[in-house]
Coordinates of C-alpha atoms in Angstrom, one line a residue:
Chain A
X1 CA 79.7 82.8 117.4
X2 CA 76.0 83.7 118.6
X3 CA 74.3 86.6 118.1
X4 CA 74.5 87.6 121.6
X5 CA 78.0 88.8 120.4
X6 CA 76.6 90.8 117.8
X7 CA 74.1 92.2 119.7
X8 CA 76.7 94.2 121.8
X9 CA 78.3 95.8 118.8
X10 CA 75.1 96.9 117.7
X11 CA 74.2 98.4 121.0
X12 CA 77.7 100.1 120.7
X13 CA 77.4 101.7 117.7
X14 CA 73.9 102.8 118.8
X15 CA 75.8 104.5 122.2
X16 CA 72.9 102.3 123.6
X17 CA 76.1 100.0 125.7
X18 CA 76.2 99.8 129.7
X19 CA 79.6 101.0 131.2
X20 CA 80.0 97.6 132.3
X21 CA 79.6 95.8 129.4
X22 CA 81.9 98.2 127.7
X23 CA 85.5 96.2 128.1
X24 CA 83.7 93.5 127.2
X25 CA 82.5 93.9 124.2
X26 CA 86.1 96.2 122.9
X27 CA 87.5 93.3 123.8
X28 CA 85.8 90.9 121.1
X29 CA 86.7 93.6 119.2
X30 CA 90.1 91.6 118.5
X31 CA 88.8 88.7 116.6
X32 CA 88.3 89.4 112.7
X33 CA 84.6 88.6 112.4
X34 CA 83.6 91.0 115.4
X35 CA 85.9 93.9 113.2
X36 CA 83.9 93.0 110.1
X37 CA 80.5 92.6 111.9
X38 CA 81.2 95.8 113.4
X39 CA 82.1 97.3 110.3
X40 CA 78.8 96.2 108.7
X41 CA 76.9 97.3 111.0
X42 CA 78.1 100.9 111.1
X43 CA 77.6 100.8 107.7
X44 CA 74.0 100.1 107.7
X45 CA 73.7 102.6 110.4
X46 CA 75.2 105.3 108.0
X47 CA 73.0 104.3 105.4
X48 CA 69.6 104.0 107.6
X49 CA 70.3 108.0 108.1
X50 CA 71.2 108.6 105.1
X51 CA 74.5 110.4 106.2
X52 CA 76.2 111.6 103.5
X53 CA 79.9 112.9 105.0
X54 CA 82.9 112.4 102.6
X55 CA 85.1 109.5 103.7
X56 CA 88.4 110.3 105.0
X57 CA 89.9 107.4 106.7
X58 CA 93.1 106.1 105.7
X59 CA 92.7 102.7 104.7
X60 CA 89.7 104.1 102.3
X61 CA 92.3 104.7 100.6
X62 CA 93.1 101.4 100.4
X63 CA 90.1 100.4 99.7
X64 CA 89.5 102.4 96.6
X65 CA 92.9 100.6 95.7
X66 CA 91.6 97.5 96.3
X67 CA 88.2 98.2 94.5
X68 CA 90.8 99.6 91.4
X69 CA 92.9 96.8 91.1
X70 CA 89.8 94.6 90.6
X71 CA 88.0 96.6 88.4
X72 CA 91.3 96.5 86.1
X73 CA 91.8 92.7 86.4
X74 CA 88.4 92.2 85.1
X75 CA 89.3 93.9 82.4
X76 CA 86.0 96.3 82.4
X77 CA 86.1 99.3 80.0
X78 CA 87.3 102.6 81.4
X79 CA 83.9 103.9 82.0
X80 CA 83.0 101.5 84.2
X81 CA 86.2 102.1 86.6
X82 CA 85.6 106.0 86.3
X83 CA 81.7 104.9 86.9
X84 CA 83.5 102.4 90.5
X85 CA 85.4 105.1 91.4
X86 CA 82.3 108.0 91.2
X87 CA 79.8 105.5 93.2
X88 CA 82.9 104.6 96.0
X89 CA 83.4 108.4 96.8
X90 CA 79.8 109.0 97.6
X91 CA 78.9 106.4 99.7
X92 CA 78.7 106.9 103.2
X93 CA 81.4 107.2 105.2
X94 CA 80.9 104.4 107.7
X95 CA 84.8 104.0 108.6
X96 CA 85.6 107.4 109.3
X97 CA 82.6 106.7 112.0
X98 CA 84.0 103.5 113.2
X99 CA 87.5 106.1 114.0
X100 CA 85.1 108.3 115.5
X101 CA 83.3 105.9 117.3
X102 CA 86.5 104.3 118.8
X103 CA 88.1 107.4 119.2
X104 CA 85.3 108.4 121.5
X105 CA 86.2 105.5 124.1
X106 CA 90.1 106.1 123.6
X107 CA 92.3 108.2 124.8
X108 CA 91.9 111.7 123.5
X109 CA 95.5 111.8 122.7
X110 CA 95.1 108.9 120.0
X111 CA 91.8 110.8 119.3
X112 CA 93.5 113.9 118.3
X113 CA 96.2 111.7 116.0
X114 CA 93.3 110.0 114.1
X115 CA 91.4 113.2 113.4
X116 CA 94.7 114.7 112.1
X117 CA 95.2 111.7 109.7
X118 CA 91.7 111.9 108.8
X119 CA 91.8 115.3 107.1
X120 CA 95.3 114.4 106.0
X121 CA 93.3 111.6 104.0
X122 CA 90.0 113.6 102.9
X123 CA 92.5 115.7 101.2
X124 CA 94.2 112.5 99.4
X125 CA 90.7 111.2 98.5
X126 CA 90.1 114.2 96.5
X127 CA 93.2 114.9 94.5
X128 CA 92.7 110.9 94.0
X129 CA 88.7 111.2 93.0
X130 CA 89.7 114.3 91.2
X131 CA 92.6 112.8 89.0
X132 CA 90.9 109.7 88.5
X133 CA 87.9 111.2 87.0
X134 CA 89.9 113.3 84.1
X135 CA 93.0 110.6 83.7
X136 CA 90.8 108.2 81.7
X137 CA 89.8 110.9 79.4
X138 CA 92.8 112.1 79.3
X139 CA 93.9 108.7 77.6
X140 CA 91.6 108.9 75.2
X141 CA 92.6 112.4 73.8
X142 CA 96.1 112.1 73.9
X143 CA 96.5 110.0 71.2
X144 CA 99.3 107.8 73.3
X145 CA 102.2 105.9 70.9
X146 CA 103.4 103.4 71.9
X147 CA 107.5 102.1 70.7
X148 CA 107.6 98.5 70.4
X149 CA 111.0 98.7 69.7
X150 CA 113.6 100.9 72.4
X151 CA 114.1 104.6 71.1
X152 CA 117.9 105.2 70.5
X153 CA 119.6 108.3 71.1
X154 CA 118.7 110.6 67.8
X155 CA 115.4 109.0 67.4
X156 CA 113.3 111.4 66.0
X157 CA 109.9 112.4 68.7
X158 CA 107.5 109.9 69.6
X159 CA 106.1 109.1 66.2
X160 CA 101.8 109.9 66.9
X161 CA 101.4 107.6 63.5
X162 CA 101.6 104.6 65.7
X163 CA 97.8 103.1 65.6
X164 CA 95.4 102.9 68.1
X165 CA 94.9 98.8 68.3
X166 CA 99.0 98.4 69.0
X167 CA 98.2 100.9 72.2
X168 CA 95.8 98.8 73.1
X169 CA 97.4 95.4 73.4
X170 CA 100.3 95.9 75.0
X171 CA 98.7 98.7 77.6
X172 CA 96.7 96.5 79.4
X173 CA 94.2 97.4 82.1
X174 CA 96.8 96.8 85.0
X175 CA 99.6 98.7 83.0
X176 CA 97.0 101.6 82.5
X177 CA 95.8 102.5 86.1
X178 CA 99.7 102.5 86.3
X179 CA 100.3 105.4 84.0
X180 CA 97.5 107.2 85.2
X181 CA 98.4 106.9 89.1
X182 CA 101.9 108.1 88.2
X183 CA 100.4 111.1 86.3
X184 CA 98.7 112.0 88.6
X185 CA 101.2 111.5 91.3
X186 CA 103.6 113.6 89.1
X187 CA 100.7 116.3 89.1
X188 CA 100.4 116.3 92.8
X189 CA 103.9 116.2 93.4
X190 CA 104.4 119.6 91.4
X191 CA 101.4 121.3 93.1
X192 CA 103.8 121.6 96.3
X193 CA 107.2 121.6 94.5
X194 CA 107.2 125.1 93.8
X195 CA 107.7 126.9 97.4
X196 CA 109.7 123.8 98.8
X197 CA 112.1 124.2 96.2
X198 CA 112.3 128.1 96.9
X199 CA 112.4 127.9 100.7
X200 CA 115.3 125.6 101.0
X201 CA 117.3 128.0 98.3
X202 CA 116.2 131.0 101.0
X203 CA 117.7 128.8 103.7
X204 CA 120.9 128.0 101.7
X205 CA 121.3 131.7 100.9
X206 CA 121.2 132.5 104.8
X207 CA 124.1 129.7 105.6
X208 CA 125.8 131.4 102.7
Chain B
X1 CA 125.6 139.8 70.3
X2 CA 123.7 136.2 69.2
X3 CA 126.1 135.4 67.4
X4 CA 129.1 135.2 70.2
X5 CA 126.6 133.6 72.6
X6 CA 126.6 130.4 70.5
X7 CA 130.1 130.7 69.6
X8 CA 130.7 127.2 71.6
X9 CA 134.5 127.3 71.1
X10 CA 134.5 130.3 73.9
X11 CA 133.0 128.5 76.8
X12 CA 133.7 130.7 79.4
X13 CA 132.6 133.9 77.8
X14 CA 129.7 132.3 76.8
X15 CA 128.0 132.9 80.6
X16 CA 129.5 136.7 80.9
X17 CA 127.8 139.2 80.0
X18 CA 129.9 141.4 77.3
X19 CA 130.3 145.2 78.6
X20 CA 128.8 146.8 75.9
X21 CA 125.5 145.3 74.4
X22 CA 125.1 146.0 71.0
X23 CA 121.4 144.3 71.3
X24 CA 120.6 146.9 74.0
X25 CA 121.6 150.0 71.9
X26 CA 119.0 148.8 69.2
X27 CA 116.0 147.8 71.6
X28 CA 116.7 149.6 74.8
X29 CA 115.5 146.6 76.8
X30 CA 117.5 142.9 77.1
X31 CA 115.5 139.8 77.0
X32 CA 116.3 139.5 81.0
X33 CA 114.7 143.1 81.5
X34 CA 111.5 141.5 79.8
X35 CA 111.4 138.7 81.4
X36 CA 111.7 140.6 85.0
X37 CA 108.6 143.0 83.4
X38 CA 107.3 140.5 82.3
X39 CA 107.3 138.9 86.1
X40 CA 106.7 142.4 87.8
X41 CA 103.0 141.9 85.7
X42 CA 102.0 138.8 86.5
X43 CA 102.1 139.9 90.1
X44 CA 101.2 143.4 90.7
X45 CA 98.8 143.9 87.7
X46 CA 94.9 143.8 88.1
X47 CA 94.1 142.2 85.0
X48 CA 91.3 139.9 83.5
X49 CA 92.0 137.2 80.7
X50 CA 90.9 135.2 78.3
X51 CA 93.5 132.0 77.7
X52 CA 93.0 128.7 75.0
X53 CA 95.7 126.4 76.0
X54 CA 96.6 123.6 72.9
X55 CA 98.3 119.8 74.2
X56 CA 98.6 118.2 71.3
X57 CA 94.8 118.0 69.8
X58 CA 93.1 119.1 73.1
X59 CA 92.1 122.5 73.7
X60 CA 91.4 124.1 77.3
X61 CA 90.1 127.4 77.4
X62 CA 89.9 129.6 81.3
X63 CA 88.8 132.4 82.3
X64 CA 92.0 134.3 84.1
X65 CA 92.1 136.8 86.6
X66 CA 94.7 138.8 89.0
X67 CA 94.5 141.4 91.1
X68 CA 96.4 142.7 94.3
X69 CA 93.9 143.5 97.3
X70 CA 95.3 145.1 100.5
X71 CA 98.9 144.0 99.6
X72 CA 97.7 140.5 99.1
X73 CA 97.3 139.3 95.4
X74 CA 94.4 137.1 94.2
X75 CA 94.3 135.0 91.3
X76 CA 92.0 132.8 90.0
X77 CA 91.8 130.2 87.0
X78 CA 88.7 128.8 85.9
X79 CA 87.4 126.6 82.5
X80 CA 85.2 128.3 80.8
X81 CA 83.8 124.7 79.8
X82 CA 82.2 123.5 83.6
X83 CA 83.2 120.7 85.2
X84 CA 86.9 121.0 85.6
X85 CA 88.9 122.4 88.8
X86 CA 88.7 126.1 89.7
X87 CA 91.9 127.1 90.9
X88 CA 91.9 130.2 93.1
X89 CA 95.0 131.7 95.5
X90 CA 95.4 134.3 98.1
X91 CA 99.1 135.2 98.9
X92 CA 100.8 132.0 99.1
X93 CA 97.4 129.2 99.5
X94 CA 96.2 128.0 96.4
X95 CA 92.9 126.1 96.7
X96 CA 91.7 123.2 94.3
X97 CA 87.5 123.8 94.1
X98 CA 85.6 120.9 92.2
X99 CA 82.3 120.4 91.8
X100 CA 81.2 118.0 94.7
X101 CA 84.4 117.2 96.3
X102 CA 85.6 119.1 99.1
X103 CA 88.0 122.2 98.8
X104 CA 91.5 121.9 99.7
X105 CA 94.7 123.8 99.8
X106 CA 98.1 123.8 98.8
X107 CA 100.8 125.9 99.8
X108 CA 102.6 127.5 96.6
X109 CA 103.5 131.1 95.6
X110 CA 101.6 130.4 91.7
X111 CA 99.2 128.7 90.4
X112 CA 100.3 126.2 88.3
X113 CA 98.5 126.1 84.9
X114 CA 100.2 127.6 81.7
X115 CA 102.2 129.7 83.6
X116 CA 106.0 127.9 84.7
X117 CA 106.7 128.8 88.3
X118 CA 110.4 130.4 87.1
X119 CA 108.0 133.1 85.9
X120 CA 107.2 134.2 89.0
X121 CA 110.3 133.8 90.7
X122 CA 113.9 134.7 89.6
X123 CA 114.6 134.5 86.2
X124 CA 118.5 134.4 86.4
X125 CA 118.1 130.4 88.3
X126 CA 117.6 129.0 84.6
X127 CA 121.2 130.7 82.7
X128 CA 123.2 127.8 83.6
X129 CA 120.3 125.7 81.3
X130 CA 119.1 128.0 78.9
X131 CA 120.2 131.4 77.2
X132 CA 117.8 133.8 76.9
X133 CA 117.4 135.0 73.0
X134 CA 115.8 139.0 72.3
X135 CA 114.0 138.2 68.8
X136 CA 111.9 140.6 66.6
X137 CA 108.7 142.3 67.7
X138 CA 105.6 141.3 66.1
X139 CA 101.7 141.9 66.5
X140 CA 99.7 139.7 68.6
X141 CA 95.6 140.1 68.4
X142 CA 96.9 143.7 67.6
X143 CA 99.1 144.6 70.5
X144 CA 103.0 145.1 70.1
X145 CA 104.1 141.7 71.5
X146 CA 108.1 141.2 72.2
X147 CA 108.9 137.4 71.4
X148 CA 111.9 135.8 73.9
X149 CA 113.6 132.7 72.9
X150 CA 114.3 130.7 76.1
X151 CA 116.1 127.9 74.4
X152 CA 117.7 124.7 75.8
X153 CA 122.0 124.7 76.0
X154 CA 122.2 121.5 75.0
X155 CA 118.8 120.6 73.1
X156 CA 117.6 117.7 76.2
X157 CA 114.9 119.6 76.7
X158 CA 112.3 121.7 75.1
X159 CA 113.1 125.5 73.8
X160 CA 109.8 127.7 75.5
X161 CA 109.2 130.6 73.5
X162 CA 107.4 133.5 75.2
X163 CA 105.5 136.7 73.5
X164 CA 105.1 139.6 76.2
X165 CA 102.9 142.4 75.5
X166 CA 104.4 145.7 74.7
X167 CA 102.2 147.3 76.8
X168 CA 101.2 145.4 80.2
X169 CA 104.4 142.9 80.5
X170 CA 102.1 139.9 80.8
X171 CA 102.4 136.8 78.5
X172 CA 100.2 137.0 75.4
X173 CA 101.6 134.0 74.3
X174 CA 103.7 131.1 75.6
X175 CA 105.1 127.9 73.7
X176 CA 106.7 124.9 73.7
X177 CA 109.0 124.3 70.9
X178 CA 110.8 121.1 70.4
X179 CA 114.2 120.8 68.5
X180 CA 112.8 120.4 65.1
X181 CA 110.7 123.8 65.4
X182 CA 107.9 121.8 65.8
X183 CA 105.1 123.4 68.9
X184 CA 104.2 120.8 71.1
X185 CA 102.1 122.7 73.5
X186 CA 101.0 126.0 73.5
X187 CA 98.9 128.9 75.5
X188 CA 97.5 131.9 73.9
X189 CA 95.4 134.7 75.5
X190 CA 91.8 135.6 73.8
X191 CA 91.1 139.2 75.4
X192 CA 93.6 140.7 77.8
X193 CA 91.8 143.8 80.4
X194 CA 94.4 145.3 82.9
X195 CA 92.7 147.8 85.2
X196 CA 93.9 150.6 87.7
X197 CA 91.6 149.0 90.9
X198 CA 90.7 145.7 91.3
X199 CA 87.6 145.0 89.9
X200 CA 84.3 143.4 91.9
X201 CA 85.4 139.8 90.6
X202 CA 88.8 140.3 92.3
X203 CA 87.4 141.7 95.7
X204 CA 85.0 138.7 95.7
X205 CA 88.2 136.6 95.6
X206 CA 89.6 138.4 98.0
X207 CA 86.5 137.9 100.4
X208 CA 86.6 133.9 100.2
X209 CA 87.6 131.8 103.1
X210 CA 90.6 129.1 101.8
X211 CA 90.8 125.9 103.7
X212 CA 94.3 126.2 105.5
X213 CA 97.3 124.4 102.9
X214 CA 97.8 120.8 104.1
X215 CA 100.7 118.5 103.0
X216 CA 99.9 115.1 102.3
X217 CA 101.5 112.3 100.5
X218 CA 104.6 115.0 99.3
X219 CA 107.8 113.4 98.8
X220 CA 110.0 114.9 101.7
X221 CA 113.6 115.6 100.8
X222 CA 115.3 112.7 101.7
X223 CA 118.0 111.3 99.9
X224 CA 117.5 107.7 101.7
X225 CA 117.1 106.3 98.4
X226 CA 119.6 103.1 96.9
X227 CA 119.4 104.4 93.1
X228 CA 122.3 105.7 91.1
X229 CA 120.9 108.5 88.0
X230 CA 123.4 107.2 85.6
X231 CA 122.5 110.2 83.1
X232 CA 120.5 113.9 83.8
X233 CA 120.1 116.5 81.1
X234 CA 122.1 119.4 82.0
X235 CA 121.1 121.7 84.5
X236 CA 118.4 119.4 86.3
X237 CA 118.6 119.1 90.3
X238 CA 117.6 116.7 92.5
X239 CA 114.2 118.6 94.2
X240 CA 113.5 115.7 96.5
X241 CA 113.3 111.8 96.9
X242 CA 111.3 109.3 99.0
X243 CA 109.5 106.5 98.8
X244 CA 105.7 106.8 99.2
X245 CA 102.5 105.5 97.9
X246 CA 101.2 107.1 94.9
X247 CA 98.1 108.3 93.9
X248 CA 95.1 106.1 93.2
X249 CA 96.8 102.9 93.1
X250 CA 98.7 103.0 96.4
X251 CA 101.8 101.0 94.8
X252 CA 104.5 102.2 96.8
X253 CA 107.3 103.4 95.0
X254 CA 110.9 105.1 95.1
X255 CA 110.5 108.7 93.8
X256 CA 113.0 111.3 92.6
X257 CA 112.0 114.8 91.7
X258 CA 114.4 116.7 89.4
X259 CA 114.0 120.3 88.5
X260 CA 116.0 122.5 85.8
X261 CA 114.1 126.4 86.5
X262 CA 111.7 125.7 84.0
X263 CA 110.2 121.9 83.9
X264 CA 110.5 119.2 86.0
X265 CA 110.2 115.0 85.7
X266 CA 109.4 112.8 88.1
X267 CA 111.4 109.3 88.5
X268 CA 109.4 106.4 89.7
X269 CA 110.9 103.2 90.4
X270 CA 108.6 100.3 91.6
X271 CA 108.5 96.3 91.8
X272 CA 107.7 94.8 88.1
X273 CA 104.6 94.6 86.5
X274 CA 103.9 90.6 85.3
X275 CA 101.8 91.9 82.0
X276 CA 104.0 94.7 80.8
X277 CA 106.0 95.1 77.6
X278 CA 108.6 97.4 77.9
X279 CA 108.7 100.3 77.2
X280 CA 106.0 102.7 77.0
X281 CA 106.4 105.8 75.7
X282 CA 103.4 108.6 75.6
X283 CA 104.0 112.3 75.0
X284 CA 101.1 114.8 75.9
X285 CA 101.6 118.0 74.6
X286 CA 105.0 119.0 75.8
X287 CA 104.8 115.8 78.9
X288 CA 106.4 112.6 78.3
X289 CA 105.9 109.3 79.9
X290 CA 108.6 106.9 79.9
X291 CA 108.3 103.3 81.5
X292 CA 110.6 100.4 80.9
X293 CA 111.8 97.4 82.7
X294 CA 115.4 97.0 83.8
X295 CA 116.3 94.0 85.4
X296 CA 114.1 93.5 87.9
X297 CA 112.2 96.8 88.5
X298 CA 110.4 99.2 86.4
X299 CA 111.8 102.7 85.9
X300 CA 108.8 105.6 85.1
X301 CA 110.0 109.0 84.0
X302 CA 107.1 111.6 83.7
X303 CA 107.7 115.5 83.0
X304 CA 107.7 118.1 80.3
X305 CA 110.9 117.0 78.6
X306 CA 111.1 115.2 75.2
X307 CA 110.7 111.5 75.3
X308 CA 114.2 110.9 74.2
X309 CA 115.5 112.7 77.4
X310 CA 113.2 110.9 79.5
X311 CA 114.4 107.1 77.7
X312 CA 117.6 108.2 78.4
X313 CA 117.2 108.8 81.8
X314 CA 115.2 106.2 82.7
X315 CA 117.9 103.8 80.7
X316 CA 121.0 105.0 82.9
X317 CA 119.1 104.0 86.6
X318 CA 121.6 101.4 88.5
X319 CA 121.1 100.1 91.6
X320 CA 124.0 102.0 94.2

């Protein structure tokens, strides 16, 4: 792979590509290193003017999982994650302009689907940011107890003597940013539980 | 009239309401009229409020305001501490605000804080669950406050005590009680103002552009799933199930939503994790978490019953 490749991406991304050379250059699109390189170089484009838009493609999501799961594995301290998760949501959002850019050569009614997904996602992203900033804390407060043996039927409540460095063993990192992504998933789930449940009683009412 | 409700021999009395009401002739109003004044407040009073809320040894405190504008109520509920989410509604859009991130909207008919959702809607959906107990009136930050005893049939869930004021209908004070009388989470309003016409904080509200409510990542109500709920307290219905991704960590995962009225839990079940020792149990105020491993997968129950409920639930899960 020579640069000449590469060259064509850039020119791409800087709307700077002949008509011509347009297929082309989509067309190398296809091979992993050309999706990277073009990537990359998006990115540095973002960053050289400083644009600042909130990311809101879908698979940021998945990078944000991605960028989770190996914060927890290295087994940093919570700060640091909340710290990963704080610097990932400001950065640039050099994907969304990669949809944009391709959306701009495809068909507009693929363009209007990827704009839809992408404010489907910038809404994700926030509830996700938002949780992620107050679950850790959350963890600390709470004062968690943890059973090592199972609770039987008559068991009196969750016994909050339980000591701190017992929670801390067996909750590991990866069994953490478990709990707190079902939390928060339970949290989001009841934000729009309320009128669903109350619309489909209205509907039952009418069949009635 | 307590007395024959919890005469349990009499089943089918139990849910029929008795001609005469001895109750009534004493205090004029049942425990269902308050609760319907005390829902007739919470959505055509302009008030302003002052509300501490107490999970276990945290303490929240917001700054609470309604009002109705042109037929349309506005609410809001913000921490008086910065730096947590602003929660405002018009009509039926309720919009997250947070410092830095971008707004966004839900579609919901309350704002769900302190205040349970049944409040707002109709009370008589939680009788099959809960009777609804008239107790003595007593003083709270020096207004006449009415205390009703929701309490659980059956004890699987939490008893939520409520204090209306005499005066205004709305909830001075709200509490979760657990079976040993212990309170496991509770709200109590600082200052209470209820006005005639909406004040210039209310019309301000009323004023503000809300992003239009988008769904995203909400279970649809599909009953697709291959899982069998061995065991459900009484009174709980399925809301809806799916399988999506969850939050944050993306792991996709099967996902029930049961509801009694009152509280809800959430059941998760997703592949094993390698490193965990089952189970987990956390309690939060009045939510419980509940994780174990059962041959195979991992079952999560989350929600605002007690953890002995959720263990038992999460224990009875078979595959269909």
């Amino acid at each position: 792979m020579t640069n000449k490749n590469f060259e064509s991406i850039s020119a791409l991304l800087d709307d700077e590509v002949m008509s011509k050379e347009l297929d082309q250059t989509l067309a190398q699109m296809e091979q992993p290193e050309q999706i990277d390189t073009f990537a990359r170089y998006s990115l540095i484009g973002d960053v050289l003017r400083q644009e600042q838009e909130l990311v809101s493609e879908a698979n940021f999501a998945s990078n944000i999982q991605a960028a989770l799961r190996s914060v927890s594995q290295d087994a940093v301290e919570g700060e640091a994650a909340q710290a990963e998760v704080v610097a990932i949501a400001s950065h640039p959002s050099w994907s969304k302009r990669v949809a944009n850019k391709v959306k701009s050569f495809a068909g507009t009614s693929t363009g209007r689907g990827m704009s839809q997904m992408a404010i489907a996602a910038s809404v994700a992203l926030v509830a996700v940011v938002g949780v992620s900033n107050m679950a850790p804390q959350e963890e600390v407060d709470v004062s968690p107890a943890i059973m090592t043996s199972p609770l039987i039927g008559g068991v009196s409540p969750v016994s909050l003597s339980a000591d701190k460095p017992a929670t801390q063993k067996s909750a590991n990192q990866m069994t953490q940013s478990r709990i707190n992504s079902l939390i928060s998933d339970h949290q989001q789930q009841l934000r729009v539980a309320d009128d669903k449940a109350e619309k489909e009683k209205e509907e039952n009412k009418v069949i009635d | 009239m307590f007395g024959q409700a919890n005469q349990e021999q009499q089943p089918i009395e139990q849910d029929v309401k008795p001609v005469v009401q001895p109750a009534s002739l004493v205090s004029n109003e049942t425990a269902e009229q308050w609760l319907f004044k005390l829902k007739r407040a919470l959505t055509k009073l302009h008030f302003d409020a002052g509300v501490i809320s107490t999970k276990a040894n945290k303490t929240e405190s917001f700054k609470w305001l309604h009002g109705v504008i042109n037929g349309e109520e506005v609410e809001s509920i913000a921490p008086l501490i910065g730096g947590g989410i602003t929660t405002i509604r018009k009509g039926k859009t309720v919009s997250f605000i947070e410092a830095n991130k971008q707004v966004y909207s839900v579609e919901a008919r309350s704002i769900r804080n302190f205040i349970p959702p049944v409040f707002y809607h109709d009370i008589d959906v939680l009788a099959d669950s809960y009777q609804f107990v008239l107790v003595s009136k007593n003083q709270i930050g020096g207004r006449p406050a009415q205390l009703i005893r929701i309490e659980s049939r059956d004890n699987t869930t939490f008893n939520y005590w409520v204090w209306v004021d005499g005066e205004s209908g709305l909830p001075l004070r709200l509490e979760f009680v657990d079976q040993s009388g212990e309170v496991v989470e509770r709200m109590l309003m600082t200052h209470l103002s209820v006005y005639t016409e909406p004040t210039a904080d209310m019309i301000k509200i009323s004023e503000l552009d809300l992003p239009e409510p988008v769904l995203i990542g909400i279970a649809s109500n599909k009953d697709t799933n291959d899982w069998l709920m061995g065991w459900l307290p009484k009174g709980f219905e399925l809301i809806k199930s799916d399988r999506h991704h969850v939050s944050i960590s993306r792991e996709v995962s099967d996902y029930y939503l049961y509801s009694d009225g009152l509280v809800e839990f959430s059941v998760y079940i997703q592949r094993p994790l390698e490193s965990f020792k089952s189970p987990i149990v956390l309690q939060d105020g009045a939510t419980s978490f509940v994780m174990i491993n059962a041959n195979g997968f991992d079952v999560t129950v989350v929600g605002a019953i007690p953890a002995e409920t959720a263990y038992k639930v999460a224990t009875n899960i078979k595959r269909k």
